[in-house]
PDB file of C-alpha atoms in Angstrom:
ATOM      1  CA  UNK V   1     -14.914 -15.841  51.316  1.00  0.00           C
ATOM      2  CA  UNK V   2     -16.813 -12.572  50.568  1.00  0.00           C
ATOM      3  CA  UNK V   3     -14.782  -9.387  52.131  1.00  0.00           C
ATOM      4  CA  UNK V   4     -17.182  -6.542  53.476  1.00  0.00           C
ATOM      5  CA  UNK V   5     -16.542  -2.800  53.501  1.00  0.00           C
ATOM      6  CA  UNK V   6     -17.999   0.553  54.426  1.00  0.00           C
ATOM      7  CA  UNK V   7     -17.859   3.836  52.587  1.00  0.00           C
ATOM      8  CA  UNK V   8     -17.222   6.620  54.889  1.00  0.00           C
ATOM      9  CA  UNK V   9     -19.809   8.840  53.590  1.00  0.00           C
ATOM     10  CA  UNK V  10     -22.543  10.023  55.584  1.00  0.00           C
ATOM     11  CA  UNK V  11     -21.041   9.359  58.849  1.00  0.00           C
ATOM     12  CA  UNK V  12     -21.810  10.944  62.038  1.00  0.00           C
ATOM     13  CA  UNK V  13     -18.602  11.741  63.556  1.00  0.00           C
ATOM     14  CA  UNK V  14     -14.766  12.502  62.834  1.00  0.00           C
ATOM     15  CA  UNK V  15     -12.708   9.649  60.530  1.00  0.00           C
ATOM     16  CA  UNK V  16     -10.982   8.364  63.976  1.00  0.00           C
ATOM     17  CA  UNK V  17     -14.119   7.573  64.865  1.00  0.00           C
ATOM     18  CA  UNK V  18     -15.154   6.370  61.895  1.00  0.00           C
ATOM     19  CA  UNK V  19     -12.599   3.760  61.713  1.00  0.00           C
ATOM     20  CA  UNK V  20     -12.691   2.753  65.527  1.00  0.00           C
ATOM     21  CA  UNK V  21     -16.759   2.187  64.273  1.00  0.00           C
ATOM     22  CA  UNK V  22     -15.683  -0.080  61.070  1.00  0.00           C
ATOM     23  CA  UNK V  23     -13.553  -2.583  63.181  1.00  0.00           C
ATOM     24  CA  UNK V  24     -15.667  -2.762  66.259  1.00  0.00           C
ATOM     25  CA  UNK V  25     -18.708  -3.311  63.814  1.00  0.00           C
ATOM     26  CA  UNK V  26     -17.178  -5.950  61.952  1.00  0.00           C
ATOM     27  CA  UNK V  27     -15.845  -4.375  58.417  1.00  0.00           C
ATOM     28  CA  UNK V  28     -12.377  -5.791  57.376  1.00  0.00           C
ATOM     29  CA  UNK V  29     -12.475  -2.875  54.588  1.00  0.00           C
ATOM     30  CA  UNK V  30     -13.226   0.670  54.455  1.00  0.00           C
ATOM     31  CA  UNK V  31     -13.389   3.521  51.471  1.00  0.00           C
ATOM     32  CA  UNK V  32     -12.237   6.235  52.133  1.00  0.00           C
ATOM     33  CA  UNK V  33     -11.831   9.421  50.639  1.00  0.00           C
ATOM     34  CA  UNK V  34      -8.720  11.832  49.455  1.00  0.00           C
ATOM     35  CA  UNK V  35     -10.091  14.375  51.467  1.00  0.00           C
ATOM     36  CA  UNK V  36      -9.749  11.929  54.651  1.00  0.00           C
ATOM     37  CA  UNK V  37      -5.844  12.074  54.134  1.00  0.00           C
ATOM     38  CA  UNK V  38      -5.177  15.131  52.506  1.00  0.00           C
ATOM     39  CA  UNK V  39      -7.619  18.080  53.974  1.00  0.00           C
ATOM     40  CA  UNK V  40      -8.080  21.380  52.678  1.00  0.00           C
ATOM     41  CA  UNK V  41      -5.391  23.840  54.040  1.00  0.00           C
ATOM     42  CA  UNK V  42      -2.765  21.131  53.775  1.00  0.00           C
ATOM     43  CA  UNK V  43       0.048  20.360  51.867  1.00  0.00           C
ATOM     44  CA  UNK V  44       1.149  17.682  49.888  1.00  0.00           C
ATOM     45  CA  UNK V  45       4.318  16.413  51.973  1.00  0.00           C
ATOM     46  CA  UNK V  46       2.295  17.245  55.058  1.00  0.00           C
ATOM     47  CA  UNK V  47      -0.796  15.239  53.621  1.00  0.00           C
ATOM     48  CA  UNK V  48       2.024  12.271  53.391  1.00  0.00           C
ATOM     49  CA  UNK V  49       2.763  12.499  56.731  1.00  0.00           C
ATOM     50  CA  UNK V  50      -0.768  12.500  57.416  1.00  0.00           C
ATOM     51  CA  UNK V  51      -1.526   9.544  55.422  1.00  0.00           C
ATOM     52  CA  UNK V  52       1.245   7.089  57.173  1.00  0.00           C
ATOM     53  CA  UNK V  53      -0.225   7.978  60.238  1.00  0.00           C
ATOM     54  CA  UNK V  54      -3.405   7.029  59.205  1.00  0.00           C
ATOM     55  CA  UNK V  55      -1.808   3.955  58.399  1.00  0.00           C
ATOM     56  CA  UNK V  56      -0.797   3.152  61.563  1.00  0.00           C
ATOM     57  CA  UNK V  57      -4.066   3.286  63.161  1.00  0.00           C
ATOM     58  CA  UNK V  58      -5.447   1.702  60.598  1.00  0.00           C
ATOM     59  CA  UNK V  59      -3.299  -1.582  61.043  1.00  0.00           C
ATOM     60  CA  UNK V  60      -3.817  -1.251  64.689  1.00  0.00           C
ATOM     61  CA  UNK V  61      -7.344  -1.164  64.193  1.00  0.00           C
ATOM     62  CA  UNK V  62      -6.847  -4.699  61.818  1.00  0.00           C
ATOM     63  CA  UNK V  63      -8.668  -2.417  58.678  1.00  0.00           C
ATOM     64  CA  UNK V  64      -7.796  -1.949  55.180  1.00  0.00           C
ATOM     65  CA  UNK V  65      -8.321   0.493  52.600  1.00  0.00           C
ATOM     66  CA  UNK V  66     -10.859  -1.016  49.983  1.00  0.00           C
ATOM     67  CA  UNK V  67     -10.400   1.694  47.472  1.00  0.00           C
ATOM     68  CA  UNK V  68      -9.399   5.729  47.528  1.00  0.00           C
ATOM     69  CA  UNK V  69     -12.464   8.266  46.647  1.00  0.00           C
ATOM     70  CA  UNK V  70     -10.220  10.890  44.072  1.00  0.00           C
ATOM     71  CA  UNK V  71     -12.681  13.480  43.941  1.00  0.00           C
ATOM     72  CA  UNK V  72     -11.178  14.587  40.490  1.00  0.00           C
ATOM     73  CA  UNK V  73     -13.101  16.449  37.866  1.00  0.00           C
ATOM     74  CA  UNK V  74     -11.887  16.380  34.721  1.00  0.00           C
ATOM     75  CA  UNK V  75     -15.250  18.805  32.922  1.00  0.00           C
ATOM     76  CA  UNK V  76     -12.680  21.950  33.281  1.00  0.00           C
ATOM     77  CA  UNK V  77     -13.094  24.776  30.674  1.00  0.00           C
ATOM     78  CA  UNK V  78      -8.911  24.921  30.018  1.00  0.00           C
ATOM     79  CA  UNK V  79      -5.798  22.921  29.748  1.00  0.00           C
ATOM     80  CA  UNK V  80      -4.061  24.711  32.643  1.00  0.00           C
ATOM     81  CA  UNK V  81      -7.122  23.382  35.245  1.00  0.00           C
ATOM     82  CA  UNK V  82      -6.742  20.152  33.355  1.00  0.00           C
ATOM     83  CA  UNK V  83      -3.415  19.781  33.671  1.00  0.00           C
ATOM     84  CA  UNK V  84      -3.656  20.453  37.726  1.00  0.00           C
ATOM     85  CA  UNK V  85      -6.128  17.844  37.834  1.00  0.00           C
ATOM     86  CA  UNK V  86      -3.737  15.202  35.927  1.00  0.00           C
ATOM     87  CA  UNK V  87      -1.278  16.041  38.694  1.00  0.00           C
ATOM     88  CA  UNK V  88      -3.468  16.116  41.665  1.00  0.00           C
ATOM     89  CA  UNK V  89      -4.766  12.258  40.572  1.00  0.00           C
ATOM     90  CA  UNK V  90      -1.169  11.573  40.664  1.00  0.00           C
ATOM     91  CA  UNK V  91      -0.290  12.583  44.261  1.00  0.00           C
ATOM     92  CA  UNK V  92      -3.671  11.178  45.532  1.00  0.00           C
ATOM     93  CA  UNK V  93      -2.057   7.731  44.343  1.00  0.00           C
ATOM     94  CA  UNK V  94       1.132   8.426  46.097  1.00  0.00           C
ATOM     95  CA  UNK V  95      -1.394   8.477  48.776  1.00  0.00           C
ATOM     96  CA  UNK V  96      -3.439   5.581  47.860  1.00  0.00           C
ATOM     97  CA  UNK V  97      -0.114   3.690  48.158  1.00  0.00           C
ATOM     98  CA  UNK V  98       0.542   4.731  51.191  1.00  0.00           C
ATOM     99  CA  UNK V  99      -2.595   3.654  52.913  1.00  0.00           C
ATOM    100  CA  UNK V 100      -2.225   0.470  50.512  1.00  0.00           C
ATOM    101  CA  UNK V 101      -4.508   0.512  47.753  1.00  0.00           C
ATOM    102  CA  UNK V 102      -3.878   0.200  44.608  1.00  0.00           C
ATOM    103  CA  UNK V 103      -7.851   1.401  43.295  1.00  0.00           C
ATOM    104  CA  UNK V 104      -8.558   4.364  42.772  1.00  0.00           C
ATOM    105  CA  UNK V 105     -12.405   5.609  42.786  1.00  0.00           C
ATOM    106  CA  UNK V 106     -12.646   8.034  40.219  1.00  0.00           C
ATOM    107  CA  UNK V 107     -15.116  10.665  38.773  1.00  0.00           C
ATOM    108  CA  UNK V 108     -15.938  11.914  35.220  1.00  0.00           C
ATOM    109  CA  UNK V 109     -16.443  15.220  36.325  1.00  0.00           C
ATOM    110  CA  UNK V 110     -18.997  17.924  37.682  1.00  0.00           C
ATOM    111  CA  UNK V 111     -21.623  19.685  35.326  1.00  0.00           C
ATOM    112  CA  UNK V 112     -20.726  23.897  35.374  1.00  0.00           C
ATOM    113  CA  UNK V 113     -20.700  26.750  33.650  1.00  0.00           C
ATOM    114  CA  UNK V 114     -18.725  27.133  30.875  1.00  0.00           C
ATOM    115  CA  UNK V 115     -18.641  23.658  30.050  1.00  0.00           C
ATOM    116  CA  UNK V 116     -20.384  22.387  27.751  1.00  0.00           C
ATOM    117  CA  UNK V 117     -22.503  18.860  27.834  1.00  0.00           C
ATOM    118  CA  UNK V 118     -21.478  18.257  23.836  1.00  0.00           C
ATOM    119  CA  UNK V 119     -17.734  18.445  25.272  1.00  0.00           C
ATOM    120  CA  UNK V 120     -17.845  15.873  28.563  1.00  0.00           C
ATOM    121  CA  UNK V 121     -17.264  12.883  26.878  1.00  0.00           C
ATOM    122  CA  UNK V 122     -14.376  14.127  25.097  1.00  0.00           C
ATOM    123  CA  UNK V 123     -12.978  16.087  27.833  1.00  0.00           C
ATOM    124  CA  UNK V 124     -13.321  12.747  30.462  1.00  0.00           C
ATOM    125  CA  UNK V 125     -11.644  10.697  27.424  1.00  0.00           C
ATOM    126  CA  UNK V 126      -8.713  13.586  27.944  1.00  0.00           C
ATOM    127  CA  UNK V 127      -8.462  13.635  31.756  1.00  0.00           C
ATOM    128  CA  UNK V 128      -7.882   9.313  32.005  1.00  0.00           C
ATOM    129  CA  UNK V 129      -5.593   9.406  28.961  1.00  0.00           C
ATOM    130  CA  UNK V 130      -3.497  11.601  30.137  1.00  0.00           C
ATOM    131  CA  UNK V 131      -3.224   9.590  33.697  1.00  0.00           C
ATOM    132  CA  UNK V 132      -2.971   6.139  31.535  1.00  0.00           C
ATOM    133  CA  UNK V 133       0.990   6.340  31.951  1.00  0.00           C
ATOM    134  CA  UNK V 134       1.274   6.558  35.490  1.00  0.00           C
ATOM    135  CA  UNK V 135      -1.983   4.808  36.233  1.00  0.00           C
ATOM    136  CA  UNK V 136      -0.351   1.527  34.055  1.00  0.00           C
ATOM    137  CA  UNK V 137       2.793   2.060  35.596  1.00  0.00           C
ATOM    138  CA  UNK V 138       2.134   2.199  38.667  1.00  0.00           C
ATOM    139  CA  UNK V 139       0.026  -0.996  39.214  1.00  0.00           C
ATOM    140  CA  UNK V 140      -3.336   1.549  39.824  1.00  0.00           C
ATOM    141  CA  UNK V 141      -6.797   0.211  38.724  1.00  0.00           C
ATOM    142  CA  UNK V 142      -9.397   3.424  38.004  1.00  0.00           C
ATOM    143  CA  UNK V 143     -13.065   2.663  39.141  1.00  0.00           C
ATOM    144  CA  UNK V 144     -15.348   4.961  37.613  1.00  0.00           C
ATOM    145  CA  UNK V 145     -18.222   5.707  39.446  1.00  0.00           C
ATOM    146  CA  UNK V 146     -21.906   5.827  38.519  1.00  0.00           C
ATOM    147  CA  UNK V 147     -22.198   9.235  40.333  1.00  0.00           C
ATOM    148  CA  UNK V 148     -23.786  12.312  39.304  1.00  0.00           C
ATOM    149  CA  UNK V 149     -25.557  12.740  36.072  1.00  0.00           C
ATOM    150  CA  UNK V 150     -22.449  12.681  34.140  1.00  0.00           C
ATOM    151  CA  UNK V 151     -21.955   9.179  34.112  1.00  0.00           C
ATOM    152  CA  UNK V 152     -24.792   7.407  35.359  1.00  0.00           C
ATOM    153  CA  UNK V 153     -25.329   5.016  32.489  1.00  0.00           C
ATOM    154  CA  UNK V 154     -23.789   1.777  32.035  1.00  0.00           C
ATOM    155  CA  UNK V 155     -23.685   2.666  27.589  1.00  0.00           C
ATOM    156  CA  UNK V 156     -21.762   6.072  28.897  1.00  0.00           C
ATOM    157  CA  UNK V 157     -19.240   4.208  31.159  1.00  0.00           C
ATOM    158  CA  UNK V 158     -18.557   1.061  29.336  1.00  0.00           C
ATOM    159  CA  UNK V 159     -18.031   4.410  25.709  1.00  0.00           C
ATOM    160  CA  UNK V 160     -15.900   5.930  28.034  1.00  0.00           C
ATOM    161  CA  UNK V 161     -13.697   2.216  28.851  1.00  0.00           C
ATOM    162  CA  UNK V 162     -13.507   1.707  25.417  1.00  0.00           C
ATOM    163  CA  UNK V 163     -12.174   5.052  24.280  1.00  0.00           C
ATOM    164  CA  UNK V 164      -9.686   5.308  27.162  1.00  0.00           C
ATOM    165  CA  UNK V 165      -8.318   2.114  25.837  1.00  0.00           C
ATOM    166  CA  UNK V 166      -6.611   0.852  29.383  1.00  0.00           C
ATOM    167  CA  UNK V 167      -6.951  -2.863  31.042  1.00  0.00           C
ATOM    168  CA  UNK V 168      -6.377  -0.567  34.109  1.00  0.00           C
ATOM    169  CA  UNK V 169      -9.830   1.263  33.794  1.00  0.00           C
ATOM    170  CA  UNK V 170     -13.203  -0.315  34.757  1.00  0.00           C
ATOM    171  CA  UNK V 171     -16.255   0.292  37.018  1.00  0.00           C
ATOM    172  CA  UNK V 172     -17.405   1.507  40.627  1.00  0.00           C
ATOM    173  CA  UNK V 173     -21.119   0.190  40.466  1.00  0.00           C
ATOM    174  CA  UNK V 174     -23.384   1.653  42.961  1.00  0.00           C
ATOM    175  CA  UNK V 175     -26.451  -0.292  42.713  1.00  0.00           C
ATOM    176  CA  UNK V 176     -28.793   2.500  43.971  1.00  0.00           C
ATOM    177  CA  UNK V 177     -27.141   5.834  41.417  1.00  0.00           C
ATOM    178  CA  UNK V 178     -28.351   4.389  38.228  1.00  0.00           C
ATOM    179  CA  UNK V 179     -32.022   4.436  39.675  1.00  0.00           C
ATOM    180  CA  UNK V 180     -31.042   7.857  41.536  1.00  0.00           C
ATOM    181  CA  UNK V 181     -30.484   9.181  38.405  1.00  0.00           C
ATOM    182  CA  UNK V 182     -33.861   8.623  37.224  1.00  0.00           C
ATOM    183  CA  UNK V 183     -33.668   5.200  35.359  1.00  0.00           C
ATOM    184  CA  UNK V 184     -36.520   3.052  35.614  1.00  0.00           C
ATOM    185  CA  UNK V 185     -36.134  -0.857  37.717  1.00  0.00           C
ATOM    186  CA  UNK V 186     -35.754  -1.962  34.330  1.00  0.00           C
ATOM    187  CA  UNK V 187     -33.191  -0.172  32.848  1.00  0.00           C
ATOM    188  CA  UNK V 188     -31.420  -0.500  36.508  1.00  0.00           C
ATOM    189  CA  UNK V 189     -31.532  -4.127  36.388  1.00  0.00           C
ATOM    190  CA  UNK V 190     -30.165  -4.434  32.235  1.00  0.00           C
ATOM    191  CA  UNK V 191     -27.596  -1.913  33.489  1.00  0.00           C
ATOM    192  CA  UNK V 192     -26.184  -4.334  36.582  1.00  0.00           C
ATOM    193  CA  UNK V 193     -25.621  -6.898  33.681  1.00  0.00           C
ATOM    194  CA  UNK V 194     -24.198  -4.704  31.238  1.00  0.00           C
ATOM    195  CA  UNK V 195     -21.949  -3.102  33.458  1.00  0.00           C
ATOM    196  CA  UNK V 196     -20.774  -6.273  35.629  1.00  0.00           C
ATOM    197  CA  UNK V 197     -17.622  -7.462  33.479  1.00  0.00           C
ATOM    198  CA  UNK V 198     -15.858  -3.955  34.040  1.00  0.00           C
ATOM    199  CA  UNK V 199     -17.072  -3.668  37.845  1.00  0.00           C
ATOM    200  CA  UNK V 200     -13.653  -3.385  39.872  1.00  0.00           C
ATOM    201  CA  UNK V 201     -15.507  -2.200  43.458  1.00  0.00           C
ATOM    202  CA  UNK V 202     -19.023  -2.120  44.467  1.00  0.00           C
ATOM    203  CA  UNK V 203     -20.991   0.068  46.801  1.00  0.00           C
ATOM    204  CA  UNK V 204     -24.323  -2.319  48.027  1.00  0.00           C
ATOM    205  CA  UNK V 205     -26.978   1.124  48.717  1.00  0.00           C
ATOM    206  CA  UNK V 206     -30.738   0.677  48.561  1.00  0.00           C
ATOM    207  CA  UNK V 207     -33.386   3.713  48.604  1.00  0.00           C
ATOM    208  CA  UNK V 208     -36.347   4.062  46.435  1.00  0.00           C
ATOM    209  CA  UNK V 209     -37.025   6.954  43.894  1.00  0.00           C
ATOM    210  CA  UNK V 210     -35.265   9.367  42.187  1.00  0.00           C
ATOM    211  CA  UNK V 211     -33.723  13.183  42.065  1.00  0.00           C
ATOM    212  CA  UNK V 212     -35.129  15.161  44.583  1.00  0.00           C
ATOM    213  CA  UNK V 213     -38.181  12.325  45.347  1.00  0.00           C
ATOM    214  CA  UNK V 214     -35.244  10.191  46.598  1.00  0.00           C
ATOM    215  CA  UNK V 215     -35.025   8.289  50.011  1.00  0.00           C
ATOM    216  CA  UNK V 216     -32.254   6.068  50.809  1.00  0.00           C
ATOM    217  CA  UNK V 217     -32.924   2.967  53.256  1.00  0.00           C
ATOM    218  CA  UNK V 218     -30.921   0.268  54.689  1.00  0.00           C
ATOM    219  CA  UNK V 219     -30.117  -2.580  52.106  1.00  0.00           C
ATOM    220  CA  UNK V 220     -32.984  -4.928  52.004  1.00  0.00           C
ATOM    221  CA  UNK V 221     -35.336  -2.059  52.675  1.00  0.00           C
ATOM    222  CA  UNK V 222     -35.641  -0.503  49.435  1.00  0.00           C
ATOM    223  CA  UNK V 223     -36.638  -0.853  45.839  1.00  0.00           C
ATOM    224  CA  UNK V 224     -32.913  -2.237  44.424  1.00  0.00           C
ATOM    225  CA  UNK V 225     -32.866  -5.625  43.542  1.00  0.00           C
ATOM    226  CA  UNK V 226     -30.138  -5.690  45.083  1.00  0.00           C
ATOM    227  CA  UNK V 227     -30.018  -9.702  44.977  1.00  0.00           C
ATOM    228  CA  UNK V 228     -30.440  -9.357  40.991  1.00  0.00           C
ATOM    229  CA  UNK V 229     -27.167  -6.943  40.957  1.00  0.00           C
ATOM    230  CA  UNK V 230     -25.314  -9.874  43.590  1.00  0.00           C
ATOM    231  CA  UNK V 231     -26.397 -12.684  40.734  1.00  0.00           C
ATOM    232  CA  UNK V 232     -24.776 -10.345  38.192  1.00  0.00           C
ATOM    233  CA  UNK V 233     -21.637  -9.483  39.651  1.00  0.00           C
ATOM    234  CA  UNK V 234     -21.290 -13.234  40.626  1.00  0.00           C
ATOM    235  CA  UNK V 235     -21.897 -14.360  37.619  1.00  0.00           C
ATOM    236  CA  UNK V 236     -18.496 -12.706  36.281  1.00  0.00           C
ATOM    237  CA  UNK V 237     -16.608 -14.010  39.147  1.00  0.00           C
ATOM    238  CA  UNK V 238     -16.186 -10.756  41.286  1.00  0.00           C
ATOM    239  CA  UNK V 239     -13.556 -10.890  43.848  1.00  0.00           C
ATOM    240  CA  UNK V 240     -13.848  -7.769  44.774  1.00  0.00           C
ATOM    241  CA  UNK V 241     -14.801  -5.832  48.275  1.00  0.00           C
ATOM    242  CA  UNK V 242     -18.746  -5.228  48.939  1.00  0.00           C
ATOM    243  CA  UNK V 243     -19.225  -2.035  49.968  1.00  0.00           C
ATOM    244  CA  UNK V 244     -22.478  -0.912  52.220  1.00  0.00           C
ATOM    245  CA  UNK V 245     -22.796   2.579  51.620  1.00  0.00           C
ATOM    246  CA  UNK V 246     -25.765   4.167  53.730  1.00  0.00           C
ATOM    247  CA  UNK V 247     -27.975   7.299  52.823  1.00  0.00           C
ATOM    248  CA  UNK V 248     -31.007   6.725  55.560  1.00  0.00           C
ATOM    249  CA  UNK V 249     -32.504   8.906  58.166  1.00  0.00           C
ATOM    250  CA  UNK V 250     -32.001   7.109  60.825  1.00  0.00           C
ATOM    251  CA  UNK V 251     -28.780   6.993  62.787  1.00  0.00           C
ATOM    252  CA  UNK V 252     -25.762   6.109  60.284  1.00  0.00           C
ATOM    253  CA  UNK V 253     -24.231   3.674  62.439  1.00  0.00           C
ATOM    254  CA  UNK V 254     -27.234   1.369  62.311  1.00  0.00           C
ATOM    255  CA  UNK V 255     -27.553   2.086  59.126  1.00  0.00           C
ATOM    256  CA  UNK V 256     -24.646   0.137  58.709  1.00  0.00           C
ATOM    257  CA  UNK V 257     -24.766  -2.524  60.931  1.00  0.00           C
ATOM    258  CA  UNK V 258     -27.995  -3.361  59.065  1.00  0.00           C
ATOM    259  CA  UNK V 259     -26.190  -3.246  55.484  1.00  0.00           C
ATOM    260  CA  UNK V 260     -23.240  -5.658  57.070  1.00  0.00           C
ATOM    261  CA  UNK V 261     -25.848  -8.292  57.896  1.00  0.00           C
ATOM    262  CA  UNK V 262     -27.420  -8.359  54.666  1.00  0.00           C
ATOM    263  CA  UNK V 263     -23.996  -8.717  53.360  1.00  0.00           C
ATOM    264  CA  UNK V 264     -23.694 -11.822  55.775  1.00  0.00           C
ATOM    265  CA  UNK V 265     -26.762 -13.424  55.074  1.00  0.00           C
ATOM    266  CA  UNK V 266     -26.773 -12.947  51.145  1.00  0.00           C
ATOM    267  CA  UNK V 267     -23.070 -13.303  50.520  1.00  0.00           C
ATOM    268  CA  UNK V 268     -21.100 -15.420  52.765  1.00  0.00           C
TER     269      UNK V 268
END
């Protein structure tokens, strides 16, 4: 039996909301972000506190937590930032924990100043080593996301797996970034294969075009073949949660409802 989420991103309203939306809508799963349990201007043990309360709405609610959003960066120009960002993706999984996850969305890194392109690959290599102790220990799985320009590629990601050297450490595919990132259909589509052995969470997001050209739709709706990246992902025997993750103009909780019944008709 497929199991159906929704990626609070782009929602129109507060995360209480948000939630009370997911369960009256029909999600059994929801991705949510660090942020959502530890905001700025609060403290770690405070962010705990936070986080079990979260909990308890949650499990009132009947929802789980499909996977945590980090929101690391590990393209930092010293060891001192580096080091702070090693720590920081170690209390988000005391949160992840808390909230009952055990995967952890994660991030290469940001492009900046200072930081050069020539050092990214080496410097995300770095960052995920140095969290393969705890990470392993700890029962977390790493989902690397096809965000960004840093590593939207399938031949970047699957470099990265392989230098990282962890069974812990595999994909986030979002099957509408790789053609965001200006990849042709083509190259999206050999990408969904290529990438589909390592894929530990999916986000299901449909648009058409790329960069600033770019115009996300409801699933269905769009230029993704998003069928084509189902056959893939099946194909491998993923048991994973499908995400709908919305990026439309019109209002985001249709946007949703619309993604969940795709999900329906195409999955279960």
């Amino acid at each position: 039996m497929a199991k159906f989420g929704v990626v609070h991103y782009n929602f129109k309203g507060n995360f209480q909301e948000f939630m009370k939306f997911a369960a009256e809508t029909g999600f059994e799963y929801m991705e949510i972000m660090a942020q959502d349990l530890w905001p700025k201007d609060m403290g770690f043990d405070e962010a705990k506190q936070h986080s079990h309360g979260i909990k308890v709405d949650m499990d009132k609610l009947g929802l789980k937590v499909s996977a945590l959003a980090a929101q690391n960066d590990f393209l930092v120009a010293d060891s001192k930032e580096m080091a702070l960002q090693v720590e920081r993706l170690q209390q988000v999984g005391e949160l992840a924990k808390i909230v009952d996850t055990n995967i952890l969305r994660v991030d290469g890194g940001w492009p900046k100043e200072g930081v050069a392109q020539e050092q990214w690959m080496d410097l995300m290599v770095e960052g995920f080593k140095r969290c393969r102790d705890f990470i392993e220990k700890e029962g977390f799985l790493l989902a690397l996301d096809n965000h960004g320009i840093v590593t939207n590629d399938a031949a970047v990601q699957i470099a990265l797996f392989e230098a990282v050297e962890s069974e812990s450490m595999g994909a986030n595919l979002d099957t509408m970034n790789y053609r965001w990132a200006g990849h042709s259909l083509e190259t999206v589509n050999g990408f969904y294969a290529e990438i589909a052995p390592y894929v530990l969470h999916v986000h299901m997001k449909d648009g058409r075009n790329s960069f600033r050209d770019y115009e996300g739709t409801v699933l269905g709706e769009g230029e993704i073949d998003l069928k084509w990246a189902v056959e893939c992902l099946q194909k491998v025997n993923y048991q994973g949660v499908w995400c709908v993750e919305y990026e439309g103009k019109t209002t985001s909780g249709e946007g949703f409802r619309k993604g969940l019944r795709w999900l329906r008709e195409h999955l279960s």
